[in-house]
XYZ file of C-alpha atoms in Angstrom:
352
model
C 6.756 90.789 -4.958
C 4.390 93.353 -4.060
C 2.504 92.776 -7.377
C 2.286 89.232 -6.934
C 0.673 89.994 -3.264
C -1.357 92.408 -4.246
C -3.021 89.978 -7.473
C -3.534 87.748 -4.888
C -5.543 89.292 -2.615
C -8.075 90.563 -5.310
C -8.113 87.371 -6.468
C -9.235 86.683 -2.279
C -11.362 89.451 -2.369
C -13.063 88.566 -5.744
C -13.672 84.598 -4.902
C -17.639 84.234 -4.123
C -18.143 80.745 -3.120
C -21.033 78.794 -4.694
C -23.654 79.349 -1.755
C -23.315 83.348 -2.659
C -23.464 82.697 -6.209
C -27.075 81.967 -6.611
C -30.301 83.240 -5.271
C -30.996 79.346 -3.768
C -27.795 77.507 -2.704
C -30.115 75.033 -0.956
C -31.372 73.855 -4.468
C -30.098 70.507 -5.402
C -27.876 70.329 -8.421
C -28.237 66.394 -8.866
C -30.901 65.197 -11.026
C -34.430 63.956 -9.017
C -33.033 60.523 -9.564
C -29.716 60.871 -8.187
C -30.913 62.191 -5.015
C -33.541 59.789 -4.457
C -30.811 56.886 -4.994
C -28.569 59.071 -2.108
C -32.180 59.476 -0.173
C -32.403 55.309 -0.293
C -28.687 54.438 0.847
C -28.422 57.092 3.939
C -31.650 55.859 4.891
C -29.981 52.104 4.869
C -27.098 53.496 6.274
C -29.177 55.210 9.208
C -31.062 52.182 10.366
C -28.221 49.889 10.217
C -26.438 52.326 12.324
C -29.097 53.097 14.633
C -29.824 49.343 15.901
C -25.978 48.246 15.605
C -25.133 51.159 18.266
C -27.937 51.462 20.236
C -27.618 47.698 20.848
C -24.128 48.018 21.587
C -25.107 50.764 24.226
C -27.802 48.826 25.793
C -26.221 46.039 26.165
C -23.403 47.528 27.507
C -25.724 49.294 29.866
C -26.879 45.723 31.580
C -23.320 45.663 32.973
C -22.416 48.964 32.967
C -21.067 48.412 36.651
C -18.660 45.845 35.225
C -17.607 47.454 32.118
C -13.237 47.769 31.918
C -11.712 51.231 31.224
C -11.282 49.777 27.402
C -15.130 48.665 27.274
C -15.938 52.258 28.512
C -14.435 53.613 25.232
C -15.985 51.527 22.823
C -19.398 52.315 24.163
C -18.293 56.558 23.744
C -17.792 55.968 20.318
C -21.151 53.813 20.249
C -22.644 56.917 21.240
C -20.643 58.954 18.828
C -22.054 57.161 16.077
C -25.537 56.943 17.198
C -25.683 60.829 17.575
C -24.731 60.920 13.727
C -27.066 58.695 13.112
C -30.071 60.414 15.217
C -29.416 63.961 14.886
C -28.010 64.038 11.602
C -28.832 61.540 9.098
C -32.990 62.517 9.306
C -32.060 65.790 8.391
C -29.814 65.229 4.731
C -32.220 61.890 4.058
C -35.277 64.503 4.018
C -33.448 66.655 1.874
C -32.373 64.543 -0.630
C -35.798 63.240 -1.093
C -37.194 66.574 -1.389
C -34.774 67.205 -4.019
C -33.497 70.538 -2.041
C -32.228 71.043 1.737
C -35.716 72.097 3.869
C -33.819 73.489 6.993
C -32.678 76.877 5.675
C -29.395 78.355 7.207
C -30.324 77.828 11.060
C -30.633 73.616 10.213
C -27.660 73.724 7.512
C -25.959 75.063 10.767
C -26.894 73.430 13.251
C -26.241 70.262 10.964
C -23.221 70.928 10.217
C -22.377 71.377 14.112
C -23.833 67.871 14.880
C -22.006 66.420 12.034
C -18.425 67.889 12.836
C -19.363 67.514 16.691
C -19.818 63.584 17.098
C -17.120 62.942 13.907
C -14.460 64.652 16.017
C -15.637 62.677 19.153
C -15.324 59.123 17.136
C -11.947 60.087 16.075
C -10.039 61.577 19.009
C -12.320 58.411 20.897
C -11.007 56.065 18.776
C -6.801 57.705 19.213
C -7.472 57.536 23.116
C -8.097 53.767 22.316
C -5.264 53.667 20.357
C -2.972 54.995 22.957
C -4.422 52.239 25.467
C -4.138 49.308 23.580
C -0.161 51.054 22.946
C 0.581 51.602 26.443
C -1.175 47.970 26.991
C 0.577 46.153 24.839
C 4.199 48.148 24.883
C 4.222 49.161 28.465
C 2.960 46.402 30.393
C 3.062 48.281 33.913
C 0.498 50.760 32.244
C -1.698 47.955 32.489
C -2.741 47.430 36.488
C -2.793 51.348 36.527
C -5.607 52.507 34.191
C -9.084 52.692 36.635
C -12.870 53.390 35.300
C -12.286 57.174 36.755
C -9.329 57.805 34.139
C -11.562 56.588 31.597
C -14.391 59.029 32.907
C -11.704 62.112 33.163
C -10.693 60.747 29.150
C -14.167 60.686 28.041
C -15.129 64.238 29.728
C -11.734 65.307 27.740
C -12.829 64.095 24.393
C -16.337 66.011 24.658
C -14.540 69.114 25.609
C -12.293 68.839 22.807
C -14.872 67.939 20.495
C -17.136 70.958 21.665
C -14.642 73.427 21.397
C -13.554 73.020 17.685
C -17.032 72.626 16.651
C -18.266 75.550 18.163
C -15.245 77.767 17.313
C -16.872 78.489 13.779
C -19.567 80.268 15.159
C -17.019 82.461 17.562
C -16.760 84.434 13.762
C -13.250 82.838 12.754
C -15.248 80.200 10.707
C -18.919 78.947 9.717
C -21.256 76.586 8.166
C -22.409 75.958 5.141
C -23.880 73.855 2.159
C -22.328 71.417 0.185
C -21.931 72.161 -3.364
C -24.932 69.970 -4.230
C -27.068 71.491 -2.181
C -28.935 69.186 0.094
C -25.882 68.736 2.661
C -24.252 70.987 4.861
C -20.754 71.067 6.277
C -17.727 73.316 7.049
C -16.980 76.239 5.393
C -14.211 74.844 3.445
C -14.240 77.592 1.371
C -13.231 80.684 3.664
C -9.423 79.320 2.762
C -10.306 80.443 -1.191
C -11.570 84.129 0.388
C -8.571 85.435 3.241
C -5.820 84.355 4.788
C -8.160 83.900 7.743
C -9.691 81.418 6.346
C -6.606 79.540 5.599
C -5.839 79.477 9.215
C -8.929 78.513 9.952
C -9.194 75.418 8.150
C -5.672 74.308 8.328
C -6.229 74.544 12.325
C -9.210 72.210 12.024
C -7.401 69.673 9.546
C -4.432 69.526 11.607
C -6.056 69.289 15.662
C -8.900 67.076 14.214
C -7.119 64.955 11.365
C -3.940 65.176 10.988
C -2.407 65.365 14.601
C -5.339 62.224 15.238
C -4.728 60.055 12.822
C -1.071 60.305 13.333
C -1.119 59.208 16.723
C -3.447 56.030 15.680
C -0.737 55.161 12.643
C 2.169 55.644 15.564
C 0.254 53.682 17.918
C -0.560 50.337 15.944
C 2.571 50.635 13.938
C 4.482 50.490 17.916
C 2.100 47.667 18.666
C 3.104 45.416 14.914
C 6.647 45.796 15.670
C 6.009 44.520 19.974
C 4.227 41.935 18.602
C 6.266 40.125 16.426
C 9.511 40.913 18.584
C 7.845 38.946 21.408
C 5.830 36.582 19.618
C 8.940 33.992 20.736
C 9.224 35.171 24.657
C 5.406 34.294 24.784
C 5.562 31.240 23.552
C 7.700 30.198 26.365
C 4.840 31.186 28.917
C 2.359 29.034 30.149
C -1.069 28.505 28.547
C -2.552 30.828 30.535
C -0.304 33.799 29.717
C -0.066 32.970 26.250
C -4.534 32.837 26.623
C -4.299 36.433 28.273
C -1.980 37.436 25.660
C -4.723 36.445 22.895
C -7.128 38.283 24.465
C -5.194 41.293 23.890
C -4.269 41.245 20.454
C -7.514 40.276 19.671
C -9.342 43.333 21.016
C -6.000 45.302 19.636
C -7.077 43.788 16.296
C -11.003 45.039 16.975
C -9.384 48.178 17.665
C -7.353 48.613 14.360
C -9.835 47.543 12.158
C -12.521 49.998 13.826
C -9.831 52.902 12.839
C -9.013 51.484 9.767
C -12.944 51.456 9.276
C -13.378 54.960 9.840
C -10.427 56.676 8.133
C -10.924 54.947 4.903
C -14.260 56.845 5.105
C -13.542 60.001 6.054
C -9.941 60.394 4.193
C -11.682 60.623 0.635
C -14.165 63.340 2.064
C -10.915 65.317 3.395
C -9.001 64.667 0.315
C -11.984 66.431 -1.339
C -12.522 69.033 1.429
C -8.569 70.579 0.981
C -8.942 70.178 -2.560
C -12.014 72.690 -2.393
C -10.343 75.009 -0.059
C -6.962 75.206 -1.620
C -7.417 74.132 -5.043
C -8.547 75.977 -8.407
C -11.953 77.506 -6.834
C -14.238 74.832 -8.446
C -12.667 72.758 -9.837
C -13.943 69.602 -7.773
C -17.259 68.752 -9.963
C -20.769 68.543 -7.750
C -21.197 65.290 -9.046
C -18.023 63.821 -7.739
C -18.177 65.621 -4.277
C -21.456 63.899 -3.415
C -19.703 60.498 -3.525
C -17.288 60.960 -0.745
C -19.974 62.656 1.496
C -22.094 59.606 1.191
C -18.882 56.993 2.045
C -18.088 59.450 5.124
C -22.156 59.231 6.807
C -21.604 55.522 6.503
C -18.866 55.128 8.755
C -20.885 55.189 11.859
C -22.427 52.018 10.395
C -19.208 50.026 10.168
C -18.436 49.970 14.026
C -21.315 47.320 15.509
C -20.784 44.619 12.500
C -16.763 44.728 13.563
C -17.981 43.857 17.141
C -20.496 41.621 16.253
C -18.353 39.785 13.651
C -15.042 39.749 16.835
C -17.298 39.035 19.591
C -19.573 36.124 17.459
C -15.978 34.574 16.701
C -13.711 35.158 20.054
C -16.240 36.142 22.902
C -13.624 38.639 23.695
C -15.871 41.224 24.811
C -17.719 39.112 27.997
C -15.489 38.071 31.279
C -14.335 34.197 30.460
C -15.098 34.803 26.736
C -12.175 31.983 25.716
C -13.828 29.389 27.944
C -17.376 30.214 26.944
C -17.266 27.062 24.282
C -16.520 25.009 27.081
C -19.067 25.523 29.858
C -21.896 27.418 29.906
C -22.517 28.330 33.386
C -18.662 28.519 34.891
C -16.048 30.523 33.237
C -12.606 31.471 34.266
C -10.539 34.896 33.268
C -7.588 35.493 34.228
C -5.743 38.716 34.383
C -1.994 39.138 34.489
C -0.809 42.283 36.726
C 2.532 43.104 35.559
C 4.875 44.620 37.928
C 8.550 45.489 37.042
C 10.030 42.649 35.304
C 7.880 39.626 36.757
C 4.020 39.020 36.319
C 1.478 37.509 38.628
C -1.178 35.736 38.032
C -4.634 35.385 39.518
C -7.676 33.476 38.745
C -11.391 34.417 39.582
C -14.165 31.726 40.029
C -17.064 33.760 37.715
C -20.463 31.844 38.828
């Protein structure tokens, strides 16, 4: 046992990762054209991104007085994707059309922070929405309770959380680094293929901003399928109103399941790739595959604004008297049910 140990720790102590390997780990190792065909798409990607969220912001901002605890969330993660796309995106699009990253190590850095920083704010963003539309739809006396200053205290959570595990690489248990095609930058995966340190490391970050996440979204809408169609029958016997307000909610639960669904189907390729680099056969993911889930995950910020777009084009679910807006222009009615204990009220605002 103690020869087995001991092989493995030279084999730690002998691992150089690819950045170390060679005098420029900032050269690109995709051919000219390849990286002018990356150069193209993220800059797509970026402006797509950039108008879909800063609209959503700004015109979230025109009634930012009025905007529901929910609403509050959705425009967080607005900004979450419009840092990507501002502080990030400029950055690896310049590099790939200069055929090499230009920042050196402080910008690799520094990217990499910004990049890690507003990802882990879209996804624990996007499980506090998750547990909302659960209690919301589950607990119904969770509903009347939730008030814009929990949503403020959730929000000033969410940064914290997302500060602290991006900036605990640079407290020396952790770092930054470049991708192994050069003109990217990310998380050290590879300190897991050096110590034992480094396995800690990384499977701390996969499990408090991954795995523990995305586990509470999959809980959450899987709670919220099974509600659903074991009261589909109870609602029908409500009145129209109910069964209206009832809509409402699944349809922004739906928004809210696809905007997940959205984003983990473009980050969980990158992460597949990321543990397979860290725990695998030390190189044994080829450069030319690893670029490919790098460019799905910088596109996910882009997804977001064409879901609400596409919802609020087809249900008005986002504005107050969104179901009635086919029906008059300059009158609308919401209603909102207030559940207490086992009956539910019902009152109706005049919206001028």
């Amino acid at each position: 046992m103690s020869g087995m140990a001991s092989d493995h720790n030279s084999t730690q102590e002998e691992y150089i990762p690819h950045y170390l390997q060679k005098e420029d780990p900032f050269a690109s190792k995709l051919s000219r054209e390849a990286d002018i065909i990356a150069g193209f798409y993220l800059t797509i990607i970026g402006i797509l991104s950039t108008l879909g969220n800063g609209y959503v912001i700004f015109m979230s901002s025109k009634r930012k007085k009025k905007l529901r605890p929910a609403e509050i969330m959705t425009v967080n993660l607005a900004v979450c994707d419009l840092g990507i796309s501002v502080v990030g995106k400029p950055f690896s699009i310049i590099s790939f059309f200069s055929h090499r990253w230009m920042f050196g190590w402080i910008g690799c850095r520094w990217y990499g922070w910004a990049g890690f920083f507003f990802g882990c704010g879209s996804l624990i963003t996007m499980t506090a929405v998750s547990l909302d539309r659960y209690l919301k739809i589950c607990h119904l006396s969770y509903g009347p309770w939730l008030k814009r200053h929990h949503a403020f205290i959730c929000l000033a959570i969410i940064w914290a959380y997302a500060t602290f595990w991006a900036t605990v690489p640079f407290a020396g248990v952790g770092s930054y680094a470049p991708e192994p095609f050069g003109t990217s930058c990310t998380l050290d995966w590879w300190l897991a293929q050096a110590s034992v340190a480094g396995q800690v490391f990384v499977l701390s970050i996969l499990f408090f901003c991954l795995l523990f996440p995305t586990a509470v979204i999959v809980f959450s809408y899987v709670k919220i399928i099974l509600k659903v169609k074991s009261s589909t029958k109870e609602v029908a016997h409500y009145d129209t109103r109910i069964q209206n307000s009832h809509i409402l909610e699944m349809k922004l639960t739906k928004v809210a399941m696809l905007i997940c669904a959205g984003f983990l189907i473009a980050w969980i390729p990158y992460a597949v790739v990321s543990v397979w680099s860290a725990f695998g056969r030390p190189d044994s993911v080829p450069i030319q595959f690893s670029v490919i889930p790098t460019l799905l995950a910088k596109s996910a910020a882009m997804y977001n604004p064409i879901i609400y777009q596409v919802i609020d084009c087809k249900f008005a679910c986002c504005r107050p008297g969104g179901l009635k807006a086919k029906n008059s222009l300059k009158k609308s009615r919401t209603y909102t049910i207030s559940a207490h204990r086992h009956s539910a009220a019902m009152n109706e605002t005049q919206l001028e």
